[in-house]
mmCIF file of C-alpha atoms and ligand atoms in Angstrom:
data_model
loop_
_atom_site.group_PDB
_atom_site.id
_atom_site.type_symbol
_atom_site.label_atom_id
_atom_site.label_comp_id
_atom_site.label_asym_id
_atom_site.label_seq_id
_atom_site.Cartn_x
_atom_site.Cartn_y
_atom_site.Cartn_z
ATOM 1 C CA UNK L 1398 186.272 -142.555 27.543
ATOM 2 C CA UNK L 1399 186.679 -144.813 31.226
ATOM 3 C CA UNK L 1400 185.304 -148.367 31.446
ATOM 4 C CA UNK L 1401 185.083 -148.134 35.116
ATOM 5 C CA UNK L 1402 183.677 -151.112 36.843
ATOM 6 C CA UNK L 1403 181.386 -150.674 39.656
ATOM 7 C CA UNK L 1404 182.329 -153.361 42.717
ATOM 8 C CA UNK L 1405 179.811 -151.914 45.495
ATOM 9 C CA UNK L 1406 178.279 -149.381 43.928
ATOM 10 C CA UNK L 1407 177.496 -146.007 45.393
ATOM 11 C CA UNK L 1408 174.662 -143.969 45.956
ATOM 12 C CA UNK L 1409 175.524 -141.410 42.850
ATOM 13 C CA UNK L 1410 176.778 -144.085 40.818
ATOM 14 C CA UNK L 1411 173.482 -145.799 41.215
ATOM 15 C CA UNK L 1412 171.448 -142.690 40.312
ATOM 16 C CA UNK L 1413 173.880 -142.178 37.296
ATOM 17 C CA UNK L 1414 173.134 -146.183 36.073
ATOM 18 C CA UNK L 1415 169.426 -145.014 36.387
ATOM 19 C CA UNK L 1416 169.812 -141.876 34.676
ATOM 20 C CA UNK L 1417 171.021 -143.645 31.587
ATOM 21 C CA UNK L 1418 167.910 -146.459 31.491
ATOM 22 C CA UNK L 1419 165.874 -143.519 31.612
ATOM 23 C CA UNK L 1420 167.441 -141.157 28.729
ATOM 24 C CA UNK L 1421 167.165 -144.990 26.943
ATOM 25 C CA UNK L 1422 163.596 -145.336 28.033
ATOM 26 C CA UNK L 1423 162.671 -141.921 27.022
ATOM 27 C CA UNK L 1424 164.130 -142.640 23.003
ATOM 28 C CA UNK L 1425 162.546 -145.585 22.987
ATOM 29 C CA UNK L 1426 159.528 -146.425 25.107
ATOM 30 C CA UNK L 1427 158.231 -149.326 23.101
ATOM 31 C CA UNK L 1428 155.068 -149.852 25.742
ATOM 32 C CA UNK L 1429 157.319 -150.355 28.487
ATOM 33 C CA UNK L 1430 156.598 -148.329 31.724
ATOM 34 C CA UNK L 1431 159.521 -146.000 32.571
ATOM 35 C CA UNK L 1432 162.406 -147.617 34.823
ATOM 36 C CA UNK L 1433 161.599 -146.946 38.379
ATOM 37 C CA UNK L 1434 164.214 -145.684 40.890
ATOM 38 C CA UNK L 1435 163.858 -148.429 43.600
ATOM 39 C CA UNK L 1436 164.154 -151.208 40.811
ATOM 40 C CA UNK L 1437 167.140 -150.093 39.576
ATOM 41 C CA UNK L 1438 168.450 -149.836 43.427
ATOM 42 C CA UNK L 1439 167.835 -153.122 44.297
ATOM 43 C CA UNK L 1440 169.245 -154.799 40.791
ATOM 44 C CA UNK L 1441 172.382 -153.272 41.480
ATOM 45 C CA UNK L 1442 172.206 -153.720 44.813
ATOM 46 C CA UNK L 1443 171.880 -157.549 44.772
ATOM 47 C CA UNK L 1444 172.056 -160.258 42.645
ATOM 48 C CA UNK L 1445 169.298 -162.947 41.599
ATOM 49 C CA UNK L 1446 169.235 -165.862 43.274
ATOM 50 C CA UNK L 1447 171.618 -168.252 42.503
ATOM 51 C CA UNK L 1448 174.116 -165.598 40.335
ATOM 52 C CA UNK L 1449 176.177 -162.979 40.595
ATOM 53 C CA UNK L 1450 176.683 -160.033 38.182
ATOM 54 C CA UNK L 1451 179.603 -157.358 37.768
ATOM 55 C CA UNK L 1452 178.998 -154.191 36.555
ATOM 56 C CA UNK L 1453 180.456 -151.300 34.157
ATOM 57 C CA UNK L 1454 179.663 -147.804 33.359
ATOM 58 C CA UNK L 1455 181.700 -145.940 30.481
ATOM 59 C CA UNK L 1456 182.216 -142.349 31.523
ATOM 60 C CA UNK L 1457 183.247 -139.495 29.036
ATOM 61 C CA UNK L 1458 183.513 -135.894 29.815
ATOM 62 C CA UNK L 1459 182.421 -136.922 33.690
ATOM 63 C CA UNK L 1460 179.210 -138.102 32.609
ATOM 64 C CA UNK L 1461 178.264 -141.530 32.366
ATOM 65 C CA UNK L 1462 176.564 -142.213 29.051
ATOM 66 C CA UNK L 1463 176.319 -145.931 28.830
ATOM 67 C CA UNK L 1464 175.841 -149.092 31.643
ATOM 68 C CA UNK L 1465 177.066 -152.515 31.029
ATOM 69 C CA UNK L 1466 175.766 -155.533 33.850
ATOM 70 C CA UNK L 1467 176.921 -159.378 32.960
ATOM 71 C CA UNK L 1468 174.983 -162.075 35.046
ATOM 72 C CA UNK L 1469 176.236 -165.102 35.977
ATOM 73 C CA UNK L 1470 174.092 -167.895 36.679
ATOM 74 C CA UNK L 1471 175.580 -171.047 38.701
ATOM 75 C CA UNK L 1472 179.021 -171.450 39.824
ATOM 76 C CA UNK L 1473 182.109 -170.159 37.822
ATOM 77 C CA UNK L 1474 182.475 -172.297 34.802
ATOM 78 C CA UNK L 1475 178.827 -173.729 34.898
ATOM 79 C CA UNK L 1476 177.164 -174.893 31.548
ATOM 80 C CA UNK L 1477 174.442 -172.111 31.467
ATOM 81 C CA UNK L 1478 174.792 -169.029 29.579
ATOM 82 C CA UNK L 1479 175.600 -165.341 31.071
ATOM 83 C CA UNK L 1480 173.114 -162.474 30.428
ATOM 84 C CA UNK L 1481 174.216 -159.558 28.898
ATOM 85 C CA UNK L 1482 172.965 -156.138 29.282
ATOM 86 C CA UNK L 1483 174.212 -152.800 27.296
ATOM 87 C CA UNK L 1484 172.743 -149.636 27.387
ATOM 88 C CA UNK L 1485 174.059 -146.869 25.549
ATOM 89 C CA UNK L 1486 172.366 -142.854 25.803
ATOM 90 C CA UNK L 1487 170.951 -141.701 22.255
ATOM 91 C CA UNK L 1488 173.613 -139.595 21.737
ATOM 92 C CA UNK L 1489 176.840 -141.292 21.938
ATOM 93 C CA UNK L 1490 175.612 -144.007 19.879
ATOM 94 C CA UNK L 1491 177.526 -145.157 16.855
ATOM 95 C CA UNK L 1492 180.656 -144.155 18.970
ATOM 96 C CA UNK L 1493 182.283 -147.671 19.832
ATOM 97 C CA UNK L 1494 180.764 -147.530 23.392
ATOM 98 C CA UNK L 1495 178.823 -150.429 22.918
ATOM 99 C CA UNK L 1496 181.713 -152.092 21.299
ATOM 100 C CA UNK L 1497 184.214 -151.444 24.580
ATOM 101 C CA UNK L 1498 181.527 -152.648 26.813
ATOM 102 C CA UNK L 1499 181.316 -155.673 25.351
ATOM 103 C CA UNK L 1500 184.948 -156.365 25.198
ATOM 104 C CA UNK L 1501 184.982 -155.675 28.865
ATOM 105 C CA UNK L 1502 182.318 -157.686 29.911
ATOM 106 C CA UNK L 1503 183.259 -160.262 27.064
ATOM 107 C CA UNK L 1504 186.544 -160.890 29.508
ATOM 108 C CA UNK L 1505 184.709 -161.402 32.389
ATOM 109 C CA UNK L 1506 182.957 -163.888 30.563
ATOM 110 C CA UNK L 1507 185.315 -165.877 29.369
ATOM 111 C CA UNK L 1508 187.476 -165.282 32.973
ATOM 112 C CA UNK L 1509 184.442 -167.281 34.473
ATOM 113 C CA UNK L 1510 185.230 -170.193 32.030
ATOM 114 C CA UNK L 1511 181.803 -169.452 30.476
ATOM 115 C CA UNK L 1512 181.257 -170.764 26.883
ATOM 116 C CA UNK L 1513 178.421 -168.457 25.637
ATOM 117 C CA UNK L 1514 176.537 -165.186 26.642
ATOM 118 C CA UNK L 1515 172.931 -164.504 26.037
ATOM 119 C CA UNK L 1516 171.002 -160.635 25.627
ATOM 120 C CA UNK L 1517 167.253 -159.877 25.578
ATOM 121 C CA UNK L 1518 166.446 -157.558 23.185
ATOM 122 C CA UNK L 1519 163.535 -155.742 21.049
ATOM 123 C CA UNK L 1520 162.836 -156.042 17.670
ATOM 124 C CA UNK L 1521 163.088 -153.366 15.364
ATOM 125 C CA UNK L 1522 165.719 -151.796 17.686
ATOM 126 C CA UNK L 1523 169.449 -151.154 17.326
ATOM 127 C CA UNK L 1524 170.221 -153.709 19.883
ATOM 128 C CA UNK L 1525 169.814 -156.253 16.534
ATOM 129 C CA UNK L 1526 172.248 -154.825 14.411
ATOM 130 C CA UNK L 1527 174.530 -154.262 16.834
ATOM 131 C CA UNK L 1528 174.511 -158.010 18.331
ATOM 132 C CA UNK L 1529 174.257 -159.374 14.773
ATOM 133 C CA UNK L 1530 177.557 -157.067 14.300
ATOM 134 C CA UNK L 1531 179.251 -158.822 17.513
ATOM 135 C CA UNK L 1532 179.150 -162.729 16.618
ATOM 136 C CA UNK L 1533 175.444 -163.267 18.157
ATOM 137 C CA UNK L 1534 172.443 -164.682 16.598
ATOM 138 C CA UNK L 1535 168.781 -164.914 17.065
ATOM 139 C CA UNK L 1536 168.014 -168.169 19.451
ATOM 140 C CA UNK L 1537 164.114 -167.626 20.472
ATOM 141 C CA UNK L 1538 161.370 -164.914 19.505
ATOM 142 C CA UNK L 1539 159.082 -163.829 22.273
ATOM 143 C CA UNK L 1540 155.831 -162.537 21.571
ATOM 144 C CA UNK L 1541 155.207 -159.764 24.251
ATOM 145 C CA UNK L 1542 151.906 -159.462 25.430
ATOM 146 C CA UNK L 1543 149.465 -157.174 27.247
ATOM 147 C CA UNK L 1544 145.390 -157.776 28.985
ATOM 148 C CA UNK L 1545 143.456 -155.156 29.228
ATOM 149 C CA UNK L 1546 141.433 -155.717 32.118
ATOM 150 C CA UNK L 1547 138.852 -153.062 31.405
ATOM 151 C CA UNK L 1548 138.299 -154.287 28.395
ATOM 152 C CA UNK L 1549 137.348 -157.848 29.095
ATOM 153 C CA UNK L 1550 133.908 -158.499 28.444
ATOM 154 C CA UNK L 1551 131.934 -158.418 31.268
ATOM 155 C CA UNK L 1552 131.249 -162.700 32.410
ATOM 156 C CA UNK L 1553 133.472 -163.803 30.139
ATOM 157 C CA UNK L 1554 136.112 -164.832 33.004
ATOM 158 C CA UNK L 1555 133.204 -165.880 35.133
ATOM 159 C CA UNK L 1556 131.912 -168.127 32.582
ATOM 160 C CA UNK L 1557 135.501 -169.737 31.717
ATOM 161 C CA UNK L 1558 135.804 -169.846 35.496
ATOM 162 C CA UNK L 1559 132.379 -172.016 35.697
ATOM 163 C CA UNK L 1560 133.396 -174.014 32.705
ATOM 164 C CA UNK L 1561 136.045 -176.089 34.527
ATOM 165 C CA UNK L 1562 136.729 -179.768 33.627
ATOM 166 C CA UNK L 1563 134.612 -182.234 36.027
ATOM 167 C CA UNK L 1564 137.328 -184.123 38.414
ATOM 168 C CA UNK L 1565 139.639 -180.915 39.220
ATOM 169 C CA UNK L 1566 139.460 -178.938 42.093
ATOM 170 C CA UNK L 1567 140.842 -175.480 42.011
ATOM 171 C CA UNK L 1568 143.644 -174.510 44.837
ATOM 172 C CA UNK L 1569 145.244 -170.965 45.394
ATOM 173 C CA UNK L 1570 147.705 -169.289 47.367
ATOM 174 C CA UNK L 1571 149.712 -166.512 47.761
ATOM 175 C CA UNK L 1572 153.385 -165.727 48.855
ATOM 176 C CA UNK L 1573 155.640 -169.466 49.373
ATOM 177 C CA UNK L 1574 154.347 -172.289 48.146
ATOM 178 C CA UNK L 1575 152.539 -174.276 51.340
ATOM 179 C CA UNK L 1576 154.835 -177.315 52.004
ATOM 180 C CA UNK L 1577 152.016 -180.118 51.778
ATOM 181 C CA UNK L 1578 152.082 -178.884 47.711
ATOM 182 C CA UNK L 1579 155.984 -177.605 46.879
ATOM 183 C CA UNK L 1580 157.079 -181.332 45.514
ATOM 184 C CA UNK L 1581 154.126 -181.240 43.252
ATOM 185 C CA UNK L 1582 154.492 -177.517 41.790
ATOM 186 C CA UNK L 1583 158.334 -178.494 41.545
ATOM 187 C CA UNK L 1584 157.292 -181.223 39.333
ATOM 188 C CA UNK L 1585 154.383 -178.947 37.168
ATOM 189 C CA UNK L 1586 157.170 -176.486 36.429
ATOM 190 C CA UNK L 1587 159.609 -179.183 35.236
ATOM 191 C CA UNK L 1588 156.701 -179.612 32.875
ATOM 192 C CA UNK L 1589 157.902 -176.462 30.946
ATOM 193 C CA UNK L 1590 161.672 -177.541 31.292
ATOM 194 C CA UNK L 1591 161.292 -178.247 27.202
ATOM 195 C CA UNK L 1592 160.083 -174.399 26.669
ATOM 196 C CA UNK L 1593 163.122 -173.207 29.463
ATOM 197 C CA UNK L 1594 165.873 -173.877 27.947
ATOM 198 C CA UNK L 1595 168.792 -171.855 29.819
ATOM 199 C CA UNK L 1596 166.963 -172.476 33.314
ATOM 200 C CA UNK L 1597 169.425 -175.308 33.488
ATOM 201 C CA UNK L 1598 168.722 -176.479 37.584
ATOM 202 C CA UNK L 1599 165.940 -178.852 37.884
ATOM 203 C CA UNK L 1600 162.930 -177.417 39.687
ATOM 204 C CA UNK L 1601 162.751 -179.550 43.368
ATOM 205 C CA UNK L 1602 160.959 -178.462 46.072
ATOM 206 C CA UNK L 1603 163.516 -176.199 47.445
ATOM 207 C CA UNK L 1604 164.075 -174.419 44.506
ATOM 208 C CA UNK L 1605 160.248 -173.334 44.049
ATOM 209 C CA UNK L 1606 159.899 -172.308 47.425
ATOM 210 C CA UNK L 1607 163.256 -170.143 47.091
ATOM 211 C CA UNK L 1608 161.597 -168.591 44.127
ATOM 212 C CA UNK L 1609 158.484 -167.226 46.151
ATOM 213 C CA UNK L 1610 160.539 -166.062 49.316
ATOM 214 C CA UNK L 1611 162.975 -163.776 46.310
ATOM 215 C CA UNK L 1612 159.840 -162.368 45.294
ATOM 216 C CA UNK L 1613 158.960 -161.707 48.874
ATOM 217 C CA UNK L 1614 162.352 -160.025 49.852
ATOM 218 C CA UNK L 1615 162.027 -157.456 46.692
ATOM 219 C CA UNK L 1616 158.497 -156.790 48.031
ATOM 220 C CA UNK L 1617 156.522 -158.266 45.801
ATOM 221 C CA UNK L 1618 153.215 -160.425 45.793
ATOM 222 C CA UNK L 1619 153.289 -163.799 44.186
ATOM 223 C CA UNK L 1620 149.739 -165.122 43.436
ATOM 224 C CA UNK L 1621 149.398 -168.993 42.245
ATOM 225 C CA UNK L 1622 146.307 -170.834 41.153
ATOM 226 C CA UNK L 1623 146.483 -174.260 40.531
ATOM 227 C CA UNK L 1624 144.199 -177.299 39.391
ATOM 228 C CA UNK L 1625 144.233 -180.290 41.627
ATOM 229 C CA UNK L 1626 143.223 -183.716 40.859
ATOM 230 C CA UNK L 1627 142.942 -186.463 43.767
ATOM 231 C CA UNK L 1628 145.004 -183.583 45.795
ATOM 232 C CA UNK L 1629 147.916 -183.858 43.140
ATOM 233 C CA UNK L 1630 148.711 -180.448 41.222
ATOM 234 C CA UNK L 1631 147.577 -181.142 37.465
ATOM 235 C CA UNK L 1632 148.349 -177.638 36.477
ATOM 236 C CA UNK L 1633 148.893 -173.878 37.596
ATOM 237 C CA UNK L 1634 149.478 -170.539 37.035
ATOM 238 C CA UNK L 1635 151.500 -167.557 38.299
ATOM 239 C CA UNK L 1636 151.420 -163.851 38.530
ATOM 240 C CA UNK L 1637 153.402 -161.217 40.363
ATOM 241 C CA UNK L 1638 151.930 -157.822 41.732
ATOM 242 C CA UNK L 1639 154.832 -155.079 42.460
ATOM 243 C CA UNK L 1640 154.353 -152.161 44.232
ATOM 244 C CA UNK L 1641 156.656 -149.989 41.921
ATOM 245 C CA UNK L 1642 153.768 -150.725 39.253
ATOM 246 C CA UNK L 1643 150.336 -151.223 40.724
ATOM 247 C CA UNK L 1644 148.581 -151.623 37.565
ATOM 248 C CA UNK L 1645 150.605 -154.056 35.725
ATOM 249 C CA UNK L 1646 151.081 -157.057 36.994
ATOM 250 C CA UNK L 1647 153.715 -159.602 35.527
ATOM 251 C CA UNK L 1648 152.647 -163.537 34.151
ATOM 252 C CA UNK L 1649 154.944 -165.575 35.667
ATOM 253 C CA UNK L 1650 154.817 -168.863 34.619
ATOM 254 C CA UNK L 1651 151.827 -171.644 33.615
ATOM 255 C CA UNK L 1652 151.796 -175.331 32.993
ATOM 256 C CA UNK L 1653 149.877 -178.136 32.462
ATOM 257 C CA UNK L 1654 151.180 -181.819 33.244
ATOM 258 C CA UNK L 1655 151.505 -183.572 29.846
ATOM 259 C CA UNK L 1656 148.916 -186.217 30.885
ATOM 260 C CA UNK L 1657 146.306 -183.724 31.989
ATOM 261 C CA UNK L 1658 146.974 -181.749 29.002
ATOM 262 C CA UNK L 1659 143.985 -181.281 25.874
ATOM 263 C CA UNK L 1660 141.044 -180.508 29.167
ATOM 264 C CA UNK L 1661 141.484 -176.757 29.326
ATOM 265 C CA UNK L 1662 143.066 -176.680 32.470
ATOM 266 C CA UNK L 1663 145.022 -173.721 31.190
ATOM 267 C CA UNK L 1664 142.682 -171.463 30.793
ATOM 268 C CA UNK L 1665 140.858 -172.685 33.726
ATOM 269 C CA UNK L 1666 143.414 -171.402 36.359
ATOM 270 C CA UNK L 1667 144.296 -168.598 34.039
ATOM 271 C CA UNK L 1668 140.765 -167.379 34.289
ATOM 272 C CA UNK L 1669 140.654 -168.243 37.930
ATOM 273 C CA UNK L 1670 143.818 -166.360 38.570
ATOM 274 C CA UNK L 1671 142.209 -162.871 36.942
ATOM 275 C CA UNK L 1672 138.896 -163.580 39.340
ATOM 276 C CA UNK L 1673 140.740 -163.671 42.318
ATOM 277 C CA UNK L 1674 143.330 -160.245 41.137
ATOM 278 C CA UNK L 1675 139.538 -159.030 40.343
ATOM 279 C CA UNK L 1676 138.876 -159.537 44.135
ATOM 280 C CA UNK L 1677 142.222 -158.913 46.166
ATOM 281 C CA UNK L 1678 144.073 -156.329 43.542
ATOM 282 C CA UNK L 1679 141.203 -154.825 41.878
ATOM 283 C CA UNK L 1680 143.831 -151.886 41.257
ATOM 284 C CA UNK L 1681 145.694 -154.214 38.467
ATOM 285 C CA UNK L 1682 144.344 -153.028 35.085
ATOM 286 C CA UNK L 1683 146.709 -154.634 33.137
ATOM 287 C CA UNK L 1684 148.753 -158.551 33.056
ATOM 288 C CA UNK L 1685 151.949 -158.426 30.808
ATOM 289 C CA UNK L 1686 153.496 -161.893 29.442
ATOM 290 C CA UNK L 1687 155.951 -163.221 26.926
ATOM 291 C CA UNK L 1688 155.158 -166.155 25.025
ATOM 292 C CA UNK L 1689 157.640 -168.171 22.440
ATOM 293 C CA UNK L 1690 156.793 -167.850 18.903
ATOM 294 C CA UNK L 1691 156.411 -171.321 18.531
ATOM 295 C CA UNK L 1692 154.174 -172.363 21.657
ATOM 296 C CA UNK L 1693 150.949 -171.966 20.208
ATOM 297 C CA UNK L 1694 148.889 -173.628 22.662
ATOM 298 C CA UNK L 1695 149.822 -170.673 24.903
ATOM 299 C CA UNK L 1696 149.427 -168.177 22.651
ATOM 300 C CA UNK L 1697 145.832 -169.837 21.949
ATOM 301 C CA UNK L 1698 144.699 -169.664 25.717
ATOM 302 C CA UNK L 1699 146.185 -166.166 25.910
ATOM 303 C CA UNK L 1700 144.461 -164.925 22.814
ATOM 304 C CA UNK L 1701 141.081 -166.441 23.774
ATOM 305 C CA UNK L 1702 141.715 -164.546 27.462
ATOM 306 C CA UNK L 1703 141.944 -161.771 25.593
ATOM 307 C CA UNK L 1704 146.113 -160.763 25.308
ATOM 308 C CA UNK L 1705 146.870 -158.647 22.457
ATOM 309 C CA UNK L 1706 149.927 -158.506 20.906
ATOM 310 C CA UNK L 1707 152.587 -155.447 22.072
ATOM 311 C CA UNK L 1708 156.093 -156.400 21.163
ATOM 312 C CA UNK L 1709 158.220 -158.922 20.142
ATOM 313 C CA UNK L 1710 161.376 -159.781 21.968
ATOM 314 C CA UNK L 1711 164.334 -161.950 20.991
ATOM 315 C CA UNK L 1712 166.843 -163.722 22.283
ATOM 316 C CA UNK L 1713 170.555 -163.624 20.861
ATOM 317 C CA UNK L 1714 173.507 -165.961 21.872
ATOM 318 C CA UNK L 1715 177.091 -165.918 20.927
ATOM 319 C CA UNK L 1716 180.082 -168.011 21.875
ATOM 320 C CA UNK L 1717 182.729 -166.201 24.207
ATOM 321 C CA UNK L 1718 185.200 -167.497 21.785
ATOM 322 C CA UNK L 1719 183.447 -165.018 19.002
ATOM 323 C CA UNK L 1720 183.054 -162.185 20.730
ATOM 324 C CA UNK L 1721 185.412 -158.885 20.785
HETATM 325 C C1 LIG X 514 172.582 -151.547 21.083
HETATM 326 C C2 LIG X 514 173.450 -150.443 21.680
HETATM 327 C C3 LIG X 514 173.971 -150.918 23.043
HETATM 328 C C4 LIG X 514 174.661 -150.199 20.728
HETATM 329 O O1 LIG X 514 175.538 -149.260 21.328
HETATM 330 P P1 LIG X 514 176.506 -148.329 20.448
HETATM 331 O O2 LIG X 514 177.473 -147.705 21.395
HETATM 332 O O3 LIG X 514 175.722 -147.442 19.581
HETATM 333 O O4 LIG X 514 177.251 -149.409 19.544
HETATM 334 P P2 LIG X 514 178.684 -149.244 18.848
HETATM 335 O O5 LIG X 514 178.915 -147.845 18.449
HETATM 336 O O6 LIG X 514 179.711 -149.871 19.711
HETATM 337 O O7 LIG X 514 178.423 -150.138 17.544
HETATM 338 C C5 LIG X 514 179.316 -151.125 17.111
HETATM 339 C C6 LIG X 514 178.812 -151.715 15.800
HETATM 340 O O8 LIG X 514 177.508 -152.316 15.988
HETATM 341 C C7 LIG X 514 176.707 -152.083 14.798
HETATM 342 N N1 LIG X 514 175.591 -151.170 15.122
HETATM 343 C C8 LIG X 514 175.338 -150.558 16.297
HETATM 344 N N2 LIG X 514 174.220 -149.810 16.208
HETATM 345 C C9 LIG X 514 173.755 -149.946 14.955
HETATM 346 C C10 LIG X 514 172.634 -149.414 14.261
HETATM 347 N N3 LIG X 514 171.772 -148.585 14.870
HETATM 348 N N4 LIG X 514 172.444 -149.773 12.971
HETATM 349 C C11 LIG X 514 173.327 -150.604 12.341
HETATM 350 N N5 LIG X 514 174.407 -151.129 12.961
HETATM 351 C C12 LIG X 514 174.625 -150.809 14.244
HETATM 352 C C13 LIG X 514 177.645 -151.441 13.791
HETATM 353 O O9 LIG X 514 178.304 -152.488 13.117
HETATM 354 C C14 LIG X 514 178.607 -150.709 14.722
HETATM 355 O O10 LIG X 514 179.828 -150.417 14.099
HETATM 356 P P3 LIG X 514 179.960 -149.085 13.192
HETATM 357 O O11 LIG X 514 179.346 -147.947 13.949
HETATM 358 O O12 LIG X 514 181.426 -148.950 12.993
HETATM 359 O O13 LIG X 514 179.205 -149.378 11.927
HETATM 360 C C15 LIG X 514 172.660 -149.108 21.798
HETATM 361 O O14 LIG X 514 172.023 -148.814 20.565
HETATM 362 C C16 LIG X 514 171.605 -149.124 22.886
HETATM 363 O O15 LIG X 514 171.890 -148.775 24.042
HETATM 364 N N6 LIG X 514 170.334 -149.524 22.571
HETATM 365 C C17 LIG X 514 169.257 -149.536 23.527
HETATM 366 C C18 LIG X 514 169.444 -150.592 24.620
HETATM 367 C C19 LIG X 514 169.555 -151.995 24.056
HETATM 368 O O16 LIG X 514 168.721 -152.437 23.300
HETATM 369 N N7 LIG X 514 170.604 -152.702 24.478
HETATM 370 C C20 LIG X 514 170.941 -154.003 23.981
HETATM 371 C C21 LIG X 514 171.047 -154.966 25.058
HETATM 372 S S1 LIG X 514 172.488 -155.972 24.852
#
């Protein structure tokens, strides 16, 4: 077997990274829709903002049966954590492929001074064992969930909607962040800075408004609703609509300012948010989120919305100095 990593990669090695998430998919769909083409083009093809990523496929017989990619947030040697990201076909499992892709991207790791690695991964899935095998352990559970839209009773958004706190105003956009309200969103997300811990950079101005032109440039729709008191943002709530899935739209994130927390403000834009999709995207059927295990407010407004529960998700760290 070749560890062969991918600098710039090419059109066939591209549909041979996708060909692997999809024999991956297929074993083990867990709710997920199936990996689309495009996406996998343009995560290959570019980086996230503010990171770079290298990339390794192991290749046996001339076929590739397993895809590594290692993200890098920040500069070389910054404090945050890099993502990890195996995926291994069903049947070379249990082979050491995993294991060599690791080692490879382990060395990358540690060649950009990094001092731990993190990996997203399902429950119930081999992805446990085999982290739990490789020096990592279990950092955060995420509880995945999934709104039906069709089966929302029919006034109950209108009614939560109506029911809004006296003294707030609600505000929406979509796309960038308008200028006359970016310091103020910067400083509602640095709200959830307790609940983020590997975002690392505070959120400024800047940085949210380089958030909604990245969801822009992959062709996405970013949709915010926020509650306003005396014209400051109190609270507010995001949600992405991609054209590679018309019918499920993404949660991005929500927050309430501690001291306009306890007023329902939460499930005031929340509810205001799936009025307006109702209106503009009425082809969404379904909003996907992840919430932490512990942050039961969240999970209180989501469950009263409706969310039901689909999968859990954890997160795994490990040192670099404890990996292969
Ligand atoms: C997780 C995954 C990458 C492992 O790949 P792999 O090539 O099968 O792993 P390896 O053969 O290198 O396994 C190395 C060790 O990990 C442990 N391990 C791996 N899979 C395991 C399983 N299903 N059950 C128990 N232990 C397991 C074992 O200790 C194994 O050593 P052993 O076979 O000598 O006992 C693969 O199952 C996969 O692609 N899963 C789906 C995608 C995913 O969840 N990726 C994880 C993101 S990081």
């Amino acid at each position: 077997m070749d560890v062969i990593e991918l600098g710039d990669p090419t059109d066939a090695q591209i549909r041979q990274w996708h060909a692997v998430l999809t024999a991956v998919h297929a074993a083990d769909p867990a709710g997920e829709p199936a990996p689309e083409p495009e996406h996998t083009t343009a995560r290959l093809l570019g980086a996230e903002q503010g990171s770079r990523q290298r990339l390794w496929t192991a290749v046996r017989d001339g076929e590739t049966v397993a895809v590594a990619a290692l993200r890098l947030p920040g500069e070389p040697g910054a404090a945050r954590p890099g993502e990890i990201d195996i995926q291994v076909r069903p049947g070379h499992r249990r082979a050491g492929v995993g294991r060599a892709l690791l080692t490879v991207a382990a060395a990358a790791l540690r060649a950009d001074g990094r001092a731990s690695v993190i990996a997203q991964v399902l429950a119930g899935t081999p992805a446990v064992p085999f982290l739990e095998a490789h020096g990592f352990a279990c950092v955060l559970v995420l509880q995945g969930l999934v709104l039906d839209l069709d089966a929302l009773p029919a006034g109950r958004v209108g009614a939560l909607v109506a029911a809004g706190p006296p003294g707030y105003e609600l505000i929406r956009w979509r796309g960038v962040v308008p200028d006359e309200h970016a310091a103020d969103l910067a400083r509602a997300k640095e709200a959830m800075a307790d609940l983020a811990e590997y975002e690392g950079a505070p959120w400024d101005a800047g940085r949210v408004r380089e958030m909604g032109e990245l969801v822009a440039k992959r062709g996405d729709a970013l949709y915010t609703v926020a509650a306003v008191r005396d014209g400051v943002i109190a609270g507010f709530t995001e949600v992405v609509t991609s054209a590679d899935q018309p019918g499920r739209a993404a949660q991005y994130d929500t927050a309430v300012v501690p001291e306009h927390r306890g007023r329902r403000l939460g499930i005031w834009v929340k509810a205001a948010m799936l009025e307006w999709l109702a209106a503009e995207r009425p082809e969404v059927r379904e909003i996907e989120t992840d919430n932490a295990g512990d942050n039961v407010h969240m999970l209180a407004v989501n469950t009263e919305l409706g969310f039901r529960r689909q999968r859990e998700s954890r997160e795994y760290q490990a040192l670099a100095a404890d990996l292969p």
